[in-house]
């Protein structure tokens, strides 16, 4: 009898121990981290993640949104990055091809593969996904960025730790991770071998990337400068580039050994260069904007936007000629808001800040798109769904 | 049979040792105040960390060693990954084998961003994020890995 009691209490103990994982399985709905893009007809395409699958669906943008039945891109469920700065990406080429990338998290901590899928029939069907990089070690290949140039060239960039691991093996010091990219010149049928842009990037922040008419790409990322300063860097990748030059883009001097989970935004300026927006932490924490001269690679003094005490961050930028829109997210005690400023002179001067949307409950980071020369906000939210609203002129 | 039973006993004992340190308590908007009240008059370190943060595990092991040398300091770990990762978080905490007992909490509200905001409006999500409470609960917030010199000087004033 005694023995039975003992076995019982031991069993109970074991059951309790197992209880630590009892939260597992609570469902708060699918992740809110989505990406959107417009096609030439003005349809809004969305890439999202649910139950381990990347989904693509589309909606007309006249009136309220109504999405089609989604297509699953991966045939087997994966653990897909949707936390912090991670999200699936979608881009649409001028010929109507649709490209999607995402990061699959692998069992080893911080490790991942970047996957790619394409549709060459206007989104009716998508190709079997393939891994973009040739390096298949179970290490960090994460935080995919995707851009397609008007000429059709596809760039995929990501954060990669192969050089850190090689340095560790050789007992050498290596700070941060690296930025790598791969290019496809055959509409995504294949990608060339990956190339390195820069050593010593931040490990956990999204990369902002644009592709130009000429088929070049410009990237901006949080970099690890000397002394552990996490300011931003930019590089332009020429069509036949082998060793792109790295330019310092921001000078906030945020020195920190931490994961900020907070990457920058980038938009094309006139023929002079680029608009940049980013977050800096530390004593001067806040959201900043500056212009970058695309020839001399000199940036204008950083201009602060938003209320740092309301968590102003996660910027989005879009431009049309000399018009520029900058949006970001802030928190109030009861809701989250997207605030916006507009410039008509290429970012030299700005109108006053307006709140363009607000939602209670959980929300994603804002995205800006351009449709018929007009800026639109796309903002995913738990309660109000995907908010799609024309930004006041 | 007897040996099997002994093994069973041993297993049960081992598991029971871990349950104290590694059962996750749900961290909600009111938890910060609750933790502060529970350890009033005691120096305390509250460390927020994530599985996804490669600086965090090093930080936690530094803090574990530090608290071992300063046993009057209470150590509280708060994982920010959210409920669906509980199993993995428990596994990682077991692997860490911190040499001290600690409280383990995990973000347990659906809106993790808002939860963070309710903890501290000037915390922007960077990790590790650590709060150092003196005996009188004078508070110092630190983002990133702790500076060992600073940690020493903080300890000398306790």
Coordinates of C-alpha atoms in Angstrom, one line a residue:
Chain A
X1 CA 0.0 0.0 0.0
X2 CA 2.8 2.3 1.0
X3 CA 4.5 1.6 -2.2
X4 CA 1.5 2.3 -4.2
X5 CA 1.1 5.7 -2.5
X6 CA 4.8 6.5 -3.2
X7 CA 4.4 5.6 -6.8
X8 CA 1.3 7.7 -7.0
X9 CA 3.0 10.8 -5.5
X10 CA 6.0 10.3 -7.8
X11 CA 3.7 10.1 -10.8
X12 CA 2.0 13.3 -9.6
X13 CA 5.3 15.0 -9.3
X14 CA 6.3 14.0 -12.8
X15 CA 2.9 15.2 -14.0
X16 CA 3.5 18.6 -12.3
X17 CA 7.0 18.8 -13.8
X18 CA 5.5 18.3 -17.2
X19 CA 3.1 21.1 -16.5
X20 CA 5.7 23.8 -17.2
X21 CA 5.0 23.3 -20.8
X22 CA 1.2 23.3 -20.4
X23 CA 0.9 26.8 -21.9
X24 CA 1.9 25.2 -25.2
X25 CA -0.8 25.3 -27.8
X26 CA -2.6 28.4 -26.7
X27 CA -3.6 30.1 -29.8
X28 CA -3.6 33.8 -30.2
X29 CA -4.4 33.7 -33.8
X30 CA -2.0 33.7 -36.7
X31 CA 1.0 36.0 -36.6
X32 CA 0.3 39.6 -37.7
X33 CA 3.6 40.0 -39.5
X34 CA 2.6 40.3 -43.2
X35 CA 3.9 41.9 -46.3
X36 CA 1.9 43.5 -49.1
X37 CA 2.5 44.6 -52.7
X38 CA 0.4 46.0 -55.5
X39 CA 0.2 44.6 -59.0
X40 CA -0.2 46.8 -62.1
X41 CA -4.0 46.4 -61.9
X42 CA -4.1 47.8 -58.4
X43 CA -4.7 44.5 -56.7
X44 CA -3.2 44.1 -53.2
X45 CA -1.2 40.9 -52.7
X46 CA -0.5 39.7 -49.2
X47 CA 2.1 37.2 -47.9
X48 CA 1.3 35.9 -44.4
X49 CA 2.0 32.9 -42.2
X50 CA -0.5 30.5 -40.6
X51 CA 0.2 27.2 -38.9
X52 CA 3.6 26.9 -40.4
X53 CA 2.6 27.7 -44.0
X54 CA 3.3 30.8 -46.1
X55 CA 0.0 32.0 -47.6
X56 CA -0.5 34.3 -50.5
X57 CA -3.9 35.9 -51.2
X58 CA -5.1 39.0 -53.0
X59 CA -7.8 41.6 -52.8
X60 CA -9.2 44.4 -55.0
X61 CA -8.5 47.8 -53.5
X62 CA -11.6 49.6 -54.7
X63 CA -13.8 49.8 -51.6
X64 CA -13.1 47.6 -48.6
X65 CA -10.7 44.8 -48.9
X66 CA -11.9 41.3 -49.7
X67 CA -9.2 38.6 -50.0
X68 CA -9.3 35.6 -52.2
X69 CA -8.8 32.1 -50.9
X70 CA -5.1 31.9 -50.0
X71 CA -2.6 29.6 -51.6
X72 CA -0.1 27.6 -49.6
X73 CA 3.4 28.0 -50.8
X74 CA 5.3 25.4 -48.8
X75 CA 3.9 21.8 -48.9
X76 CA 5.2 20.8 -45.4
X77 CA 4.8 23.0 -42.3
X78 CA 7.9 24.9 -41.2
X79 CA 8.7 27.1 -38.3
X80 CA 8.6 30.4 -40.1
X81 CA 10.1 33.7 -38.8
X82 CA 7.4 36.2 -37.8
X83 CA 8.8 37.6 -34.6
X84 CA 10.5 41.0 -34.2
X85 CA 11.8 42.2 -37.6
X86 CA 11.1 38.8 -39.3
X87 CA 8.2 38.4 -41.8
X88 CA 7.6 36.8 -45.2
X89 CA 8.2 39.2 -48.1
X90 CA 6.4 39.7 -51.4
X91 CA 7.4 41.6 -54.5
X92 CA 5.8 42.0 -57.9
X93 CA 7.7 42.5 -61.1
X94 CA 6.6 44.8 -63.9
X95 CA 5.7 41.8 -66.0
X96 CA 3.3 40.6 -63.3
X97 CA 5.5 37.9 -61.8
X98 CA 5.1 37.5 -58.1
X99 CA 8.0 36.6 -55.8
X100 CA 7.9 35.5 -52.2
X101 CA 10.7 34.9 -49.6
X102 CA 10.6 33.8 -46.0
X103 CA 12.9 32.5 -43.3
X104 CA 12.5 29.0 -42.0
X105 CA 13.8 28.6 -38.4
X106 CA 15.9 25.5 -38.0
X107 CA 16.4 23.5 -34.7
X108 CA 19.8 25.0 -33.9
X109 CA 19.2 28.4 -32.1
X110 CA 19.3 31.4 -34.5
X111 CA 19.7 29.3 -37.5
X112 CA 17.6 29.4 -40.7
X113 CA 17.2 28.9 -44.4
X114 CA 15.9 31.6 -46.8
X115 CA 13.2 30.1 -49.1
X116 CA 11.9 31.5 -52.4
X117 CA 8.8 30.8 -54.4
X118 CA 7.6 32.4 -57.7
X119 CA 4.5 32.7 -59.7
X120 CA 4.8 33.4 -63.4
X121 CA 1.1 33.2 -64.2
X122 CA -0.1 36.2 -62.2
X123 CA -0.5 34.4 -58.9
X124 CA -2.6 31.5 -60.2
X125 CA 0.1 29.0 -59.2
X126 CA 3.4 29.2 -57.3
X127 CA 6.6 27.2 -57.8
X128 CA 7.8 24.6 -55.4
X129 CA 9.9 26.6 -52.9
X130 CA 13.6 26.5 -53.1
X131 CA 16.4 27.6 -50.8
X132 CA 18.1 30.8 -52.1
X133 CA 21.6 30.3 -50.7
X134 CA 24.0 27.5 -51.6
X135 CA 25.5 27.3 -48.1
X136 CA 23.3 24.7 -46.4
X137 CA 25.0 24.7 -42.9
X138 CA 22.5 24.9 -40.1
X139 CA 23.6 28.4 -39.2
X140 CA 22.1 31.9 -39.4
X141 CA 20.6 32.8 -42.8
X142 CA 17.8 34.9 -41.6
X143 CA 16.0 38.3 -42.0
X144 CA 15.4 37.9 -45.7
X145 CA 14.9 41.1 -47.8
X146 CA 13.5 41.0 -51.3
X147 CA 13.5 43.5 -54.2
X148 CA 12.9 43.3 -57.9
X149 CA 14.2 45.9 -60.3
X150 CA 12.1 47.4 -63.1
X151 CA 14.3 45.4 -65.4
X152 CA 13.3 42.2 -63.7
X153 CA 16.4 41.4 -61.7
X154 CA 15.6 39.9 -58.3
X155 CA 17.7 40.5 -55.2
X156 CA 17.4 38.6 -52.0
X157 CA 19.6 39.7 -49.1
X158 CA 19.9 38.3 -45.6
X159 CA 21.8 38.2 -42.4
X160 CA 24.4 35.4 -42.4
X161 CA 26.8 34.0 -39.8
X162 CA 29.1 31.8 -41.8
X163 CA 32.0 34.2 -41.4
X164 CA 31.4 34.4 -37.6
X165 CA 31.6 30.7 -37.4
X166 CA 34.7 30.4 -39.6
X167 CA 36.3 33.1 -37.4
X168 CA 35.4 31.3 -34.2
X169 CA 37.0 28.1 -35.6
X170 CA 40.1 30.0 -36.4
X171 CA 40.0 31.5 -32.9
X172 CA 39.7 35.0 -34.4
X173 CA 37.5 37.8 -33.2
X174 CA 34.4 38.6 -35.3
X175 CA 31.7 41.0 -34.3
X176 CA 28.1 40.6 -35.4
X177 CA 27.0 38.7 -38.5
X178 CA 27.3 39.5 -42.2
X179 CA 25.1 40.7 -45.0
X180 CA 24.9 38.4 -48.0
X181 CA 22.8 38.5 -51.2
X182 CA 22.0 36.5 -54.2
X183 CA 20.7 37.6 -57.6
X184 CA 18.4 36.0 -60.2
X185 CA 18.4 37.2 -63.8
X186 CA 16.0 34.5 -65.0
X187 CA 12.9 35.6 -63.2
X188 CA 13.6 33.5 -60.2
X189 CA 14.1 30.2 -62.0
X190 CA 17.6 30.1 -60.4
X191 CA 19.8 32.3 -58.2
X192 CA 23.5 32.9 -58.6
X193 CA 25.9 32.0 -55.9
X194 CA 25.6 34.3 -52.9
X195 CA 28.0 37.2 -52.4
X196 CA 28.9 39.1 -49.3
X197 CA 28.1 42.8 -48.9
X198 CA 29.6 43.4 -45.5
X199 CA 31.0 41.9 -42.4
X200 CA 29.9 42.8 -38.9
X201 CA 26.2 43.6 -39.4
X202 CA 23.7 43.6 -36.5
X203 CA 22.3 40.1 -36.0
X204 CA 18.6 40.6 -35.6
X205 CA 17.4 43.6 -37.6
X206 CA 15.7 43.8 -41.0
X207 CA 17.5 44.9 -44.1
X208 CA 16.0 47.7 -46.2
X209 CA 16.6 47.2 -49.9
X210 CA 15.6 48.9 -53.2
X211 CA 16.4 47.8 -56.7
X212 CA 16.8 50.5 -59.4
X213 CA 15.9 50.8 -63.1
X214 CA 19.5 49.9 -64.0
X215 CA 19.2 46.7 -62.1
X216 CA 21.4 47.9 -59.2
X217 CA 20.4 47.4 -55.5
X218 CA 20.8 49.7 -52.6
X219 CA 20.8 48.2 -49.1
X220 CA 20.7 49.8 -45.7
X221 CA 21.2 47.8 -42.5
X222 CA 22.1 48.2 -38.8
X223 CA 25.9 47.7 -38.7
X224 CA 28.4 47.0 -35.9
X225 CA 30.9 49.8 -36.1
X226 CA 34.1 50.0 -34.0
X227 CA 33.5 49.8 -30.3
X228 CA 30.1 48.1 -30.6
X229 CA 28.3 51.1 -32.0
X230 CA 25.1 50.0 -33.8
X231 CA 24.7 52.7 -36.4
X232 CA 23.5 52.1 -40.0
X233 CA 25.5 51.4 -43.1
X234 CA 24.5 51.5 -46.8
X235 CA 25.9 49.9 -49.9
X236 CA 25.1 50.0 -53.6
X237 CA 25.4 46.8 -55.5
X238 CA 26.3 47.4 -59.1
X239 CA 25.1 45.0 -61.8
X240 CA 28.5 43.2 -61.9
X241 CA 29.6 44.2 -58.4
X242 CA 32.1 42.0 -56.5
X243 CA 33.1 44.2 -53.6
X244 CA 30.6 46.9 -52.8
X245 CA 31.7 49.9 -50.9
X246 CA 30.2 50.4 -47.4
X247 CA 29.1 53.8 -46.4
X248 CA 28.2 55.0 -42.9
X249 CA 24.6 56.2 -43.0
X250 CA 23.8 57.2 -39.4
X251 CA 25.8 58.6 -36.5
X252 CA 23.6 58.0 -33.4
X253 CA 26.5 56.3 -31.5
X254 CA 24.2 53.8 -29.9
X255 CA 26.7 51.5 -28.3
X256 CA 25.1 48.3 -27.1
X257 CA 25.6 44.5 -26.9
X258 CA 22.0 43.7 -27.5
X259 CA 19.5 42.7 -30.2
X260 CA 17.6 45.9 -31.0
X261 CA 15.1 44.0 -33.3
X262 CA 14.6 47.2 -35.1
X263 CA 15.8 47.7 -38.7
X264 CA 15.6 50.8 -41.0
X265 CA 13.5 52.0 -43.9
X266 CA 14.7 53.3 -47.2
X267 CA 13.0 55.0 -50.2
X268 CA 14.4 56.4 -53.4
X269 CA 14.9 60.2 -53.5
X270 CA 15.0 62.2 -56.7
X271 CA 18.2 61.8 -58.8
X272 CA 20.2 62.9 -55.8
X273 CA 19.9 59.8 -53.6
X274 CA 17.8 58.2 -50.9
X275 CA 15.5 58.8 -48.0
X276 CA 16.4 56.9 -44.8
X277 CA 14.6 56.4 -41.5
X278 CA 15.7 54.4 -38.5
X279 CA 15.5 53.9 -34.8
X280 CA 18.3 54.7 -32.3
X281 CA 18.2 53.6 -28.7
X282 CA 20.2 54.7 -25.7
X283 CA 20.2 58.2 -24.1
X284 CA 18.9 59.9 -27.3
X285 CA 16.4 57.1 -28.2
X286 CA 14.0 57.9 -31.0
X287 CA 13.1 57.8 -34.6
X288 CA 15.2 59.6 -37.1
X289 CA 15.2 60.6 -40.8
X290 CA 18.0 61.8 -43.0
X291 CA 18.8 62.2 -46.7
X292 CA 21.6 60.3 -48.2
X293 CA 23.5 61.6 -51.2
X294 CA 23.8 58.7 -53.6
X295 CA 27.0 60.0 -55.2
X296 CA 29.0 61.5 -52.4
X297 CA 27.5 59.2 -49.8
X298 CA 27.1 61.9 -47.3
X299 CA 24.0 62.1 -45.2
X300 CA 22.1 65.1 -44.0
X301 CA 21.8 65.8 -40.2
X302 CA 19.4 63.4 -38.6
X303 CA 16.0 64.8 -37.9
X304 CA 14.0 63.4 -35.1
X305 CA 10.3 62.4 -35.5
X306 CA 7.7 61.1 -33.1
X307 CA 7.5 60.7 -29.4
X308 CA 10.2 58.5 -27.9
X309 CA 8.1 58.1 -24.8
X310 CA 5.3 56.6 -26.9
X311 CA 7.7 54.0 -28.5
X312 CA 7.9 55.8 -31.8
X313 CA 9.6 53.3 -34.1
X314 CA 9.3 50.8 -37.0
X315 CA 9.3 53.4 -39.8
X316 CA 8.0 53.1 -43.3
X317 CA 9.0 55.4 -46.2
X318 CA 7.6 55.9 -49.7
X319 CA 8.4 58.5 -52.3
X320 CA 7.0 59.9 -55.6
X321 CA 9.3 62.4 -57.2
X322 CA 10.0 65.0 -54.5
X323 CA 7.0 63.9 -52.4
X324 CA 8.0 61.7 -49.4
X325 CA 5.8 60.1 -46.8
X326 CA 7.2 58.8 -43.5
X327 CA 5.0 56.7 -41.3
X328 CA 5.8 55.0 -37.9
X329 CA 4.1 53.3 -35.0
X330 CA 3.4 54.7 -31.6
X331 CA 1.7 53.4 -28.5
X332 CA -0.9 55.2 -26.3
X333 CA -2.3 53.8 -23.0
X334 CA -5.2 52.2 -24.9
X335 CA -4.2 51.8 -28.5
X336 CA -1.5 51.8 -31.1
X337 CA -1.3 54.5 -33.8
X338 CA 0.3 55.1 -37.1
X339 CA 1.6 58.6 -37.4
X340 CA 2.7 60.3 -40.7
X341 CA 4.6 63.2 -41.9
X342 CA 4.8 64.4 -45.5
X343 CA 7.4 66.4 -47.4
X344 CA 6.9 68.0 -50.8
X345 CA 10.5 69.0 -51.3
X346 CA 12.4 65.7 -51.1
X347 CA 12.6 65.6 -47.3
X348 CA 14.1 69.1 -46.7
X349 CA 11.0 70.3 -44.9
X350 CA 8.0 68.4 -43.5
X351 CA 4.4 69.1 -42.7
X352 CA 3.1 68.6 -39.2
X353 CA 2.5 65.1 -37.9
X354 CA -0.9 63.5 -38.3
X355 CA -2.4 60.3 -36.8
X356 CA -3.6 58.3 -39.9
X357 CA -4.8 55.2 -38.2
X358 CA -5.3 53.6 -34.8
X359 CA -6.3 50.3 -33.5
X360 CA -6.8 48.6 -30.1
X361 CA -5.2 45.3 -29.5
X362 CA -2.1 43.9 -31.2
X363 CA -0.8 45.4 -34.4
X364 CA 2.0 44.9 -37.0
X365 CA 4.5 47.4 -38.2
X366 CA 3.1 49.9 -40.8
X367 CA 3.9 49.6 -44.5
X368 CA 3.5 52.3 -47.2
X369 CA 2.7 51.7 -50.8
X370 CA 2.3 53.9 -53.8
X371 CA -0.8 53.6 -56.1
X372 CA -1.4 56.0 -58.9
X373 CA 1.0 58.5 -57.3
X374 CA -0.8 58.3 -54.0
X375 CA 0.6 56.9 -50.7
X376 CA -1.4 54.2 -49.0
X377 CA -1.0 52.7 -45.5
X378 CA -1.2 48.9 -45.1
X379 CA -1.2 48.0 -41.4
X380 CA -2.2 44.6 -40.1
X381 CA -4.1 44.4 -36.8
X382 CA -5.7 41.8 -34.6
X383 CA -9.0 43.6 -34.2
X384 CA -9.5 45.6 -37.4
X385 CA -7.7 43.1 -39.8
X386 CA -5.6 44.5 -42.5
X387 CA -6.1 48.3 -42.5
X388 CA -5.7 49.8 -46.0
X389 CA -6.2 53.5 -46.2
X390 CA -5.3 56.3 -48.5
X391 CA -3.0 58.7 -46.9
X392 CA -4.3 62.3 -47.0
X393 CA -2.4 64.5 -49.4
Chain B
X1 CA 12.0 -4.7 -9.5
X2 CA 13.7 -3.0 -6.5
X3 CA 16.3 -1.4 -8.7
X4 CA 13.8 -0.2 -11.1
X5 CA 11.9 1.4 -8.3
X6 CA 15.1 3.0 -7.0
X7 CA 15.7 4.5 -10.4
X8 CA 12.1 5.7 -10.5
X9 CA 12.7 7.4 -7.1
X10 CA 15.9 9.0 -8.3
X11 CA 14.2 10.3 -11.5
X12 CA 11.3 11.7 -9.4
X13 CA 13.8 13.4 -7.1
X14 CA 15.7 15.0 -10.0
X15 CA 12.6 16.2 -11.7
X16 CA 11.3 17.7 -8.4
X17 CA 14.5 19.7 -8.0
X18 CA 14.0 21.3 -11.4
X19 CA 10.3 22.1 -11.0
X20 CA 11.1 24.8 -8.4
X21 CA 13.4 26.8 -10.7
X22 CA 11.9 26.2 -14.0
X23 CA 8.1 26.4 -13.7
X24 CA 7.2 29.4 -15.7
X25 CA 4.9 32.0 -14.1
X26 CA 2.7 33.9 -16.4
X27 CA 4.0 37.5 -16.7
X28 CA 1.1 40.0 -17.3
X29 CA 0.7 43.7 -17.1
X30 CA 0.4 43.6 -13.2
X31 CA 3.4 41.3 -12.8
X32 CA 6.1 44.0 -12.5
X33 CA 4.4 45.5 -9.4
X34 CA 3.6 42.1 -8.0
X35 CA 7.3 41.0 -8.3
X36 CA 8.5 44.3 -6.8
X37 CA 6.1 44.0 -3.8
X38 CA 7.0 40.3 -3.2
X39 CA 10.7 41.3 -2.9
X40 CA 10.4 44.6 -1.1
X41 CA 13.5 45.5 0.9
X42 CA 15.6 43.0 -1.0
X43 CA 18.0 43.8 -3.8
X44 CA 16.9 42.2 -7.0
X45 CA 17.8 41.8 -10.6
X46 CA 14.9 41.4 -13.1
X47 CA 16.3 40.2 -16.5
X48 CA 14.2 40.1 -19.6
X49 CA 15.5 37.7 -22.3
X50 CA 14.5 35.9 -25.4
X51 CA 15.5 32.7 -27.2
X52 CA 16.1 34.7 -30.2
X53 CA 18.7 37.0 -28.6
X54 CA 22.2 35.7 -28.8
X55 CA 23.5 38.1 -26.1
X56 CA 20.9 37.0 -23.6
X57 CA 22.2 33.5 -22.6
X58 CA 25.7 34.9 -21.9
X59 CA 24.1 37.7 -19.8
X60 CA 22.0 35.2 -17.8
X61 CA 25.0 33.1 -17.0
X62 CA 26.9 36.3 -15.9
X63 CA 24.0 37.2 -13.7
X64 CA 23.8 33.6 -12.3
X65 CA 27.5 33.8 -11.3
X66 CA 27.0 37.3 -9.9
X67 CA 24.0 36.3 -7.7
X68 CA 25.9 33.2 -6.5
X69 CA 28.6 35.6 -5.2
X70 CA 25.9 38.0 -3.8
X71 CA 23.3 35.6 -2.4
X72 CA 21.1 38.3 -0.9
X73 CA 20.3 39.5 -4.5
X74 CA 17.0 38.0 -5.8
X75 CA 17.2 36.9 -9.4
X76 CA 14.1 37.0 -11.6
X77 CA 14.1 36.0 -15.2
X78 CA 11.4 37.0 -17.6
X79 CA 11.3 35.4 -21.0
X80 CA 9.6 37.6 -23.7
X81 CA 8.9 34.9 -26.3
X82 CA 5.3 34.3 -25.6
X83 CA 3.3 31.3 -24.6
X84 CA 3.8 29.1 -27.6
X85 CA 7.5 28.7 -26.8
X86 CA 7.1 27.6 -23.2
X87 CA 8.5 24.1 -23.8
X88 CA 11.6 25.4 -25.6
X89 CA 12.1 28.1 -22.9
X90 CA 12.0 25.5 -20.1
X91 CA 14.5 23.3 -22.1
X92 CA 16.9 26.2 -22.6
X93 CA 16.7 27.2 -18.9
X94 CA 17.5 23.6 -17.9
X95 CA 20.5 23.6 -20.2
X96 CA 21.7 26.9 -18.7
X97 CA 22.2 25.3 -15.3
X98 CA 22.4 28.6 -13.4
X99 CA 24.2 28.0 -10.1
X100 CA 21.4 29.8 -8.1
X101 CA 17.7 29.5 -7.7
X102 CA 15.6 32.1 -9.5
X103 CA 12.1 32.9 -10.4
X104 CA 11.2 32.2 -14.0
X105 CA 8.4 34.1 -15.7
X106 CA 7.2 34.3 -19.3
X107 CA 5.3 36.9 -21.2
X108 CA 1.7 35.7 -21.2
X109 CA -0.4 38.3 -22.8
X110 CA -1.4 38.2 -26.5
X111 CA -0.1 41.7 -27.1
X112 CA 3.5 41.4 -26.2
X113 CA 4.4 44.9 -27.4
X114 CA 1.8 46.4 -25.1
X115 CA 3.0 44.3 -22.2
X116 CA 6.5 45.6 -22.8
X117 CA 5.1 49.1 -22.8
X118 CA 3.3 48.5 -19.5
X119 CA 6.6 47.3 -18.0
X120 CA 8.6 50.4 -19.1
X121 CA 7.7 53.0 -21.7
X122 CA 11.3 53.6 -22.4
X123 CA 12.2 50.1 -23.3
X124 CA 12.0 49.7 -27.1
X125 CA 12.3 45.9 -27.3
X126 CA 16.1 45.6 -27.3
X127 CA 17.3 42.5 -25.4
X128 CA 18.8 41.8 -23.0
X129 CA 17.0 44.4 -20.9
X130 CA 17.7 44.2 -17.1
X131 CA 16.5 46.1 -14.1
X132 CA 18.7 46.4 -11.1
X133 CA 16.9 47.1 -7.8
X134 CA 18.9 48.2 -4.8
X135 CA 17.7 47.2 -1.3
X136 CA 15.4 50.3 -1.2
X137 CA 14.4 49.4 -4.7
X138 CA 16.2 52.3 -6.4
X139 CA 16.1 51.3 -9.9
X140 CA 18.6 51.2 -12.8
X141 CA 17.6 50.0 -16.2
X142 CA 20.3 48.6 -18.5
X143 CA 20.0 47.5 -22.1
X144 CA 22.5 45.1 -23.5
X145 CA 25.1 42.9 -21.8
X146 CA 26.1 44.2 -18.3
X147 CA 29.4 46.0 -17.9
X148 CA 31.3 44.0 -15.3
X149 CA 32.9 47.0 -13.7
X150 CA 29.5 48.6 -13.3
X151 CA 28.0 45.4 -11.9
X152 CA 30.8 45.3 -9.3
X153 CA 30.2 48.9 -8.3
X154 CA 26.5 48.3 -8.1
X155 CA 27.1 45.3 -5.8
X156 CA 29.5 47.3 -3.5
X157 CA 26.6 49.7 -2.7
X158 CA 24.2 47.0 -1.6

